[in-house]
Structures are given as C-alpha cells and as structure tokens.
mmCIF file with all atom_site columns, C-alpha atoms in Angstrom:
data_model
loop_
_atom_site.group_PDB
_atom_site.id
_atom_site.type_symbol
_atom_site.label_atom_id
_atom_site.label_alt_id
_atom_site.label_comp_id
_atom_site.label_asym_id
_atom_site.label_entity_id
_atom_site.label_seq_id
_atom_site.pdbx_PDB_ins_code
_atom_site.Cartn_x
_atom_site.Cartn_y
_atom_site.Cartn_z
_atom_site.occupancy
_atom_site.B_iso_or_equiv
_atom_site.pdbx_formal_charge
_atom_site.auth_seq_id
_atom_site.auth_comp_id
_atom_site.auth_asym_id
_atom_site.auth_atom_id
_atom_site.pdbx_PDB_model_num
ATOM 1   C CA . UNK A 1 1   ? 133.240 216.493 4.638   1.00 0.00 ? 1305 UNK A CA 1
ATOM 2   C CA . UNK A 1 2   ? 132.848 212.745 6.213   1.00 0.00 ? 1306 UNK A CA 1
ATOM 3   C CA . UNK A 1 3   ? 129.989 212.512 4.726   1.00 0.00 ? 1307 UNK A CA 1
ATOM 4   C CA . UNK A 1 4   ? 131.386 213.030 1.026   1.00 0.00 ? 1308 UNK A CA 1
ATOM 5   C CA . UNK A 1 5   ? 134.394 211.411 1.889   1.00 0.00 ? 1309 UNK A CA 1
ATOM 6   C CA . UNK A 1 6   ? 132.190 208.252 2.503   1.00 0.00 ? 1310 UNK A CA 1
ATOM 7   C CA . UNK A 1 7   ? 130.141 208.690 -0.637  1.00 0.00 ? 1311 UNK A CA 1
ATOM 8   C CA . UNK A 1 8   ? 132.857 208.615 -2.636  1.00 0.00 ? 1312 UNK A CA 1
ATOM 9   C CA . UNK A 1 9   ? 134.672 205.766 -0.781  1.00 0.00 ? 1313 UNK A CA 1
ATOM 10  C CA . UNK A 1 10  ? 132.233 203.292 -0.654  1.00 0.00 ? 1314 UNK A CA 1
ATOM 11  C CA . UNK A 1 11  ? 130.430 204.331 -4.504  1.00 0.00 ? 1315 UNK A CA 1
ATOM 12  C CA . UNK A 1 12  ? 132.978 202.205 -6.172  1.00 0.00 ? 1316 UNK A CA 1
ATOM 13  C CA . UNK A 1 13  ? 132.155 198.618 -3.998  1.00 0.00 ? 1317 UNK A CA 1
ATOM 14  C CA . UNK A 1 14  ? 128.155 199.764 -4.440  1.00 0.00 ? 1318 UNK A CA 1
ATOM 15  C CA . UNK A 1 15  ? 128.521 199.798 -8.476  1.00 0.00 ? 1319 UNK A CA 1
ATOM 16  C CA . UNK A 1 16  ? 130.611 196.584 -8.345  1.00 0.00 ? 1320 UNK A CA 1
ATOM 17  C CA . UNK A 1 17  ? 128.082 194.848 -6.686  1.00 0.00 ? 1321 UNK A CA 1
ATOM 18  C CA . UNK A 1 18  ? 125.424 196.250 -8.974  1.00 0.00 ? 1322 UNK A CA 1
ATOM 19  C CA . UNK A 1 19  ? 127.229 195.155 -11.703 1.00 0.00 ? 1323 UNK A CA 1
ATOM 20  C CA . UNK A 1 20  ? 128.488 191.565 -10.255 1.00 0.00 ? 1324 UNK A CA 1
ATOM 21  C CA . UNK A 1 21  ? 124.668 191.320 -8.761  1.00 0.00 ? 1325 UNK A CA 1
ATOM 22  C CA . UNK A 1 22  ? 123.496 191.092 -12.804 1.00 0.00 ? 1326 UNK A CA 1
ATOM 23  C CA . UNK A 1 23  ? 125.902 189.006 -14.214 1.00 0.00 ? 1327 UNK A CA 1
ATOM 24  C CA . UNK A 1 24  ? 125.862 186.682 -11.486 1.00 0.00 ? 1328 UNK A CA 1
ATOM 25  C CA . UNK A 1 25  ? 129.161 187.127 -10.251 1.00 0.00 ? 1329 UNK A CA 1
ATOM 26  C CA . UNK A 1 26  ? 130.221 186.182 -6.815  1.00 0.00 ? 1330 UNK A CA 1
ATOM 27  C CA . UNK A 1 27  ? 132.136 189.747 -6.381  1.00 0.00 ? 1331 UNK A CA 1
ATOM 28  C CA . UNK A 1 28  ? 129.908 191.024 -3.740  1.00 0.00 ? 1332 UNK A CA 1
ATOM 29  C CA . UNK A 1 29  ? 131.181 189.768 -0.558  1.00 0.00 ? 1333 UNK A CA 1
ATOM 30  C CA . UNK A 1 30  ? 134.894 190.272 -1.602  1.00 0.00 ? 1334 UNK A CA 1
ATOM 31  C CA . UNK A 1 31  ? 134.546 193.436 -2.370  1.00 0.00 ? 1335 UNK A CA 1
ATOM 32  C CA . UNK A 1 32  ? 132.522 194.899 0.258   1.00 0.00 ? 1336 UNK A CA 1
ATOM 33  C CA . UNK A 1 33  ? 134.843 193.527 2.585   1.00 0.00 ? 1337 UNK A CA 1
ATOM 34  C CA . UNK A 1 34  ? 137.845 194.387 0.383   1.00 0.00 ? 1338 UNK A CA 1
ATOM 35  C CA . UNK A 1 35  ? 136.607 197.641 -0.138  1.00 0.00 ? 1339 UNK A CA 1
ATOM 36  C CA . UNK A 1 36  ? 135.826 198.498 3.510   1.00 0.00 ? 1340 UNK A CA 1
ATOM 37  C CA . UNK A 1 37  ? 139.900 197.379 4.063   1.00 0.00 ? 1341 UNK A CA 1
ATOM 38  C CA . UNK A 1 38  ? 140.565 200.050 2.198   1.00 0.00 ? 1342 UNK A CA 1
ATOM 39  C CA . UNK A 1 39  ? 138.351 202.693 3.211   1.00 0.00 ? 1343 UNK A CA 1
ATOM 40  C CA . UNK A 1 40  ? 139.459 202.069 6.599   1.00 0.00 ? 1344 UNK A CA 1
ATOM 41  C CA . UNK A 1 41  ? 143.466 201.976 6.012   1.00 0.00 ? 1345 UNK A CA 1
ATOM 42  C CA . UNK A 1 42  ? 144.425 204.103 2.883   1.00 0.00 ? 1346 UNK A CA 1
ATOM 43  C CA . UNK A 1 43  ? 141.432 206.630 2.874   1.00 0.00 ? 1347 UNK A CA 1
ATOM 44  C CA . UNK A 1 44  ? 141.859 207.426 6.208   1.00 0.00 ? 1348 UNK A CA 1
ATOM 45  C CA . UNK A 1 45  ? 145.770 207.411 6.349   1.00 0.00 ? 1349 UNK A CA 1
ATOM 46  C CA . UNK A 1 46  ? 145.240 210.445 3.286   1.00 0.00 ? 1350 UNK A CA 1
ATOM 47  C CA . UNK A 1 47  ? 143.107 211.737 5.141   1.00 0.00 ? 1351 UNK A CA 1
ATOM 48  C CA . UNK A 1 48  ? 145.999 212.042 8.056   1.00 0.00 ? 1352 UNK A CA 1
ATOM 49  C CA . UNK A 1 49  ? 148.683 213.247 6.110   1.00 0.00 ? 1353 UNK A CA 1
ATOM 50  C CA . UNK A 1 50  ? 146.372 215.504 3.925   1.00 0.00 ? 1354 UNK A CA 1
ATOM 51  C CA . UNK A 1 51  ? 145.295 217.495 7.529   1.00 0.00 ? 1355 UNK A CA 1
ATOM 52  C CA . UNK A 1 52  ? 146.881 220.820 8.530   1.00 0.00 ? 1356 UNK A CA 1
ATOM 53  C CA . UNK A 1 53  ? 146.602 219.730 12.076  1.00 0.00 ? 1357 UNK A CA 1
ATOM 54  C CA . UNK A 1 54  ? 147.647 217.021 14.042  1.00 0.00 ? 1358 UNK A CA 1
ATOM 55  C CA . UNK A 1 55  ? 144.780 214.278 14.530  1.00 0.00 ? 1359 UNK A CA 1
ATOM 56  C CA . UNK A 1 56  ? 143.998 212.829 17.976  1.00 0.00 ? 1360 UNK A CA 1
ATOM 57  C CA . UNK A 1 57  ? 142.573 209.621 17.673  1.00 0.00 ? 1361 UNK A CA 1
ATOM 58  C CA . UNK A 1 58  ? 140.508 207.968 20.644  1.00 0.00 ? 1362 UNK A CA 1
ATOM 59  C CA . UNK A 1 59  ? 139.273 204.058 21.186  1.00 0.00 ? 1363 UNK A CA 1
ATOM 60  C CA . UNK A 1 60  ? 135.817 204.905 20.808  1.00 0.00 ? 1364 UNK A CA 1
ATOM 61  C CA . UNK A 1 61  ? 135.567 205.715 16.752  1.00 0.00 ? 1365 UNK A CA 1
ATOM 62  C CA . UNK A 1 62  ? 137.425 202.255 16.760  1.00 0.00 ? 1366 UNK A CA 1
ATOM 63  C CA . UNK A 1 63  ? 135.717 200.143 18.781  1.00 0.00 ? 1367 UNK A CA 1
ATOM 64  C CA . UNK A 1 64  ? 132.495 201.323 17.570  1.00 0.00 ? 1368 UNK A CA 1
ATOM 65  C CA . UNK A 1 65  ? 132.978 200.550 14.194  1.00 0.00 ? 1369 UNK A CA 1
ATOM 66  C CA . UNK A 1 66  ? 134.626 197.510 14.233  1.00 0.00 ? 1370 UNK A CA 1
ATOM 67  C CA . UNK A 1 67  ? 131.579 196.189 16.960  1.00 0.00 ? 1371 UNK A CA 1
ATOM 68  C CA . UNK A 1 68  ? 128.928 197.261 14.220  1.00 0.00 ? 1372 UNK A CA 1
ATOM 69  C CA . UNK A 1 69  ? 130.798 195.870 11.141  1.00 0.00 ? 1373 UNK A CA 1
ATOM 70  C CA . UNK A 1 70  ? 131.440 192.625 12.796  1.00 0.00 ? 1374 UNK A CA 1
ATOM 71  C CA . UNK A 1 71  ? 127.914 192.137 14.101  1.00 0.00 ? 1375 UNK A CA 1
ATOM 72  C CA . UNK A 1 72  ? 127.040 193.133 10.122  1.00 0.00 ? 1376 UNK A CA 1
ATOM 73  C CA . UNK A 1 73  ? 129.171 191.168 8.623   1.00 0.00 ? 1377 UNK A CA 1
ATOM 74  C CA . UNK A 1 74  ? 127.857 188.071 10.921  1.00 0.00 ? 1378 UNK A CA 1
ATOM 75  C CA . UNK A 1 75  ? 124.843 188.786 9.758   1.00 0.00 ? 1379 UNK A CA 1
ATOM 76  C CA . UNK A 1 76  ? 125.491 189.046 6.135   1.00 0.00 ? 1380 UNK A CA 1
ATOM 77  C CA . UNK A 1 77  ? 127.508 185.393 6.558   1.00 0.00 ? 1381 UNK A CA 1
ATOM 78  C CA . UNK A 1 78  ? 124.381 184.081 8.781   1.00 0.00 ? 1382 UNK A CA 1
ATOM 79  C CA . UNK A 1 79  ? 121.897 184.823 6.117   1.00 0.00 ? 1383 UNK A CA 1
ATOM 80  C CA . UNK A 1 80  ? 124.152 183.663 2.763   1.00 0.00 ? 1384 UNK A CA 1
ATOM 81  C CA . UNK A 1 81  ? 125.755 180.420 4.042   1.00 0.00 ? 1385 UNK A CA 1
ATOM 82  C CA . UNK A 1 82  ? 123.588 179.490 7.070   1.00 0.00 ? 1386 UNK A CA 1
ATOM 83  C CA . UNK A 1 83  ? 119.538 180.562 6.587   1.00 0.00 ? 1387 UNK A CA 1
ATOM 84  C CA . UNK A 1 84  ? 119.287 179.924 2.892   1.00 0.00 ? 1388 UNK A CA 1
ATOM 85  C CA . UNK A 1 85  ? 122.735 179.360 1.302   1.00 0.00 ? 1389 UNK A CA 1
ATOM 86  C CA . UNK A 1 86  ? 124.240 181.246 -1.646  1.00 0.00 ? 1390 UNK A CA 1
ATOM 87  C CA . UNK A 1 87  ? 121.032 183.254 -1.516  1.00 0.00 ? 1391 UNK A CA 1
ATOM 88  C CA . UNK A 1 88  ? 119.604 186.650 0.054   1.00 0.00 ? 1392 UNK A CA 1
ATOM 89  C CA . UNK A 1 89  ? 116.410 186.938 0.168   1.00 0.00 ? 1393 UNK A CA 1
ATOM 90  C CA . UNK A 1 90  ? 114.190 190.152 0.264   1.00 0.00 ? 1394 UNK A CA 1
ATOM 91  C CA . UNK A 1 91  ? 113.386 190.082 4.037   1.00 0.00 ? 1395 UNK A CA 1
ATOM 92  C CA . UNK A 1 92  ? 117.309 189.064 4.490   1.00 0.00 ? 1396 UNK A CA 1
ATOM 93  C CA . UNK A 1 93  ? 118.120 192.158 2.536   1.00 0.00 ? 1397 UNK A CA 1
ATOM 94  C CA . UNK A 1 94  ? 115.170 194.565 4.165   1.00 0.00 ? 1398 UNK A CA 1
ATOM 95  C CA . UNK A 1 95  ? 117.183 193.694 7.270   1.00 0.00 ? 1399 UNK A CA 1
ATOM 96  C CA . UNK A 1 96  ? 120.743 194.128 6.370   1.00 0.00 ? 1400 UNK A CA 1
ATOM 97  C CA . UNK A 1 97  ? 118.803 197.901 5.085   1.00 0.00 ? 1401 UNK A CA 1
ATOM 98  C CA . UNK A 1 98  ? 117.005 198.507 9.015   1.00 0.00 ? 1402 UNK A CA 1
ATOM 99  C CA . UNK A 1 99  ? 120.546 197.423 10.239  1.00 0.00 ? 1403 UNK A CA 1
ATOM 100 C CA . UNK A 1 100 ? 122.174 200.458 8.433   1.00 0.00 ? 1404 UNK A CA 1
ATOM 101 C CA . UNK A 1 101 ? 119.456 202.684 9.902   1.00 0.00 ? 1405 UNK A CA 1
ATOM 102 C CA . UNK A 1 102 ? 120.759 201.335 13.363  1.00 0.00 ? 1406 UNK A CA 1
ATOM 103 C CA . UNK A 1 103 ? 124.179 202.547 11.899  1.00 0.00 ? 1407 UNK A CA 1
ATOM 104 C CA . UNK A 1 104 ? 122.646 205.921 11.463  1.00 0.00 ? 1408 UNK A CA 1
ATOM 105 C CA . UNK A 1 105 ? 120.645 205.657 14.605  1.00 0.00 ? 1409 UNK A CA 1
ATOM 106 C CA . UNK A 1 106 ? 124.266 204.935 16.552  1.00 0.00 ? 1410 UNK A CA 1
ATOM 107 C CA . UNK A 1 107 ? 126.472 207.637 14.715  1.00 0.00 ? 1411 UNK A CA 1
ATOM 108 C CA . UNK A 1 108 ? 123.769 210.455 15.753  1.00 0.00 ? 1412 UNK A CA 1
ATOM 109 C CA . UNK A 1 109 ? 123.788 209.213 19.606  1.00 0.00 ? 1413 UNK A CA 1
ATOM 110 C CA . UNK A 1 110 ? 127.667 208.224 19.381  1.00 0.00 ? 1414 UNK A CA 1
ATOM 111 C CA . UNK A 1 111 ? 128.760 210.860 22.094  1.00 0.00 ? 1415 UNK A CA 1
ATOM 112 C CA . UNK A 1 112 ? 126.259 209.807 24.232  1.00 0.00 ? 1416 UNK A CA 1
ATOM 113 C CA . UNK A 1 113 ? 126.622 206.294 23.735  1.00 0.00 ? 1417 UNK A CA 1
ATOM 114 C CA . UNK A 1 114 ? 130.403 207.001 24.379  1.00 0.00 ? 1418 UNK A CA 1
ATOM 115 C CA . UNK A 1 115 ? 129.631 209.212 27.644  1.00 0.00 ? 1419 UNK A CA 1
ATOM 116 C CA . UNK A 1 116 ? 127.092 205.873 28.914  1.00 0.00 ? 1420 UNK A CA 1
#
C-alpha cells in the first residue's frame, strides 16, 4: 500500500521534470521540493482521516526522513549552484541515483537503525 501510495504521489513531480528537463524549463527544483510538501502534508493527512483506526505516530519516521531529505536536498543544491552551476552532470546525477539506493538501503534496516 506505501509503496503505491508513493508511486502515485511522487509520478506527477517525475513527469514534470521530464517534461521541464526538455524544454529547458527551470521547474525541476520547485517542484520536487513543492511536490515533496505535499506528499508529506496533504497525502498523508488523507491518508489519516481515510484510516479505520487510529494512527500512532512516533519521532523516528520523522526524523528519519527529514535527516535523508535534507542531506539530499544539500546535495542536489551543492552540485547545481556550487560544483558546476545551473548544471548536473552525469556523475552528479549517478550520485543523486546511489543516494536513493542508500534511501532503500535505510528503509529496509529502519527498525534496526531505530533500535541502534
């Protein structure tokens, strides 16, 4: 179900910047950022109301994704205005790729991580 639910929350920012990538827009960083804003406050909040039960929330899910998408988001500002400005390059871009397989890496270890 999270897994869908992210699919279909993140597809529109994905074709955006697809499409803004070929016309040489600047729309990418505003609306992955935009778009994650709203993953994290309206798609979740329907998710809330939409369950039968009553959610408990804990830090953890919280501070771990706001650690990762900071540190990603760093990176992503390190690479287009500091490294080589108003560009990515491919190895810029084959890391920002690794660094979502260290996403992965951390959501399949998070209840260990959170145990640590």
């Amino acid at each position: 179900g999270a897994t869908f639910m992210a699919a279909g929350g993140s597809a529109p920012e994905l074709f955006t910047s697809f499409i803004g990538t070929f016309k040489k827009s600047d729309v990418g960083f505003g609306t992955i950022v935009g778009s994650a804003v709203f993953n994290v406050l309206f798609v979740i909040g329907v998710c809330a109301v939409a369950s039968k039960d009553v959610l408990t929330l804990t830090w953890w899910p919280l501070a771990r994704d706001c650690s990762y998408y900071t540190l990603s988001l760093s990176v992503v500002a390190l690479f287009f205005k500091g490294i080589t400005p108003q560009e990515i390059h491919w190895w810029e871009a084959l890391i920002l790729f690794m660094m979502y397989f260290g996403y992965v890496f951390l959501m399949k270890n998070s209840e260990n991580l959170r145990k640590w």
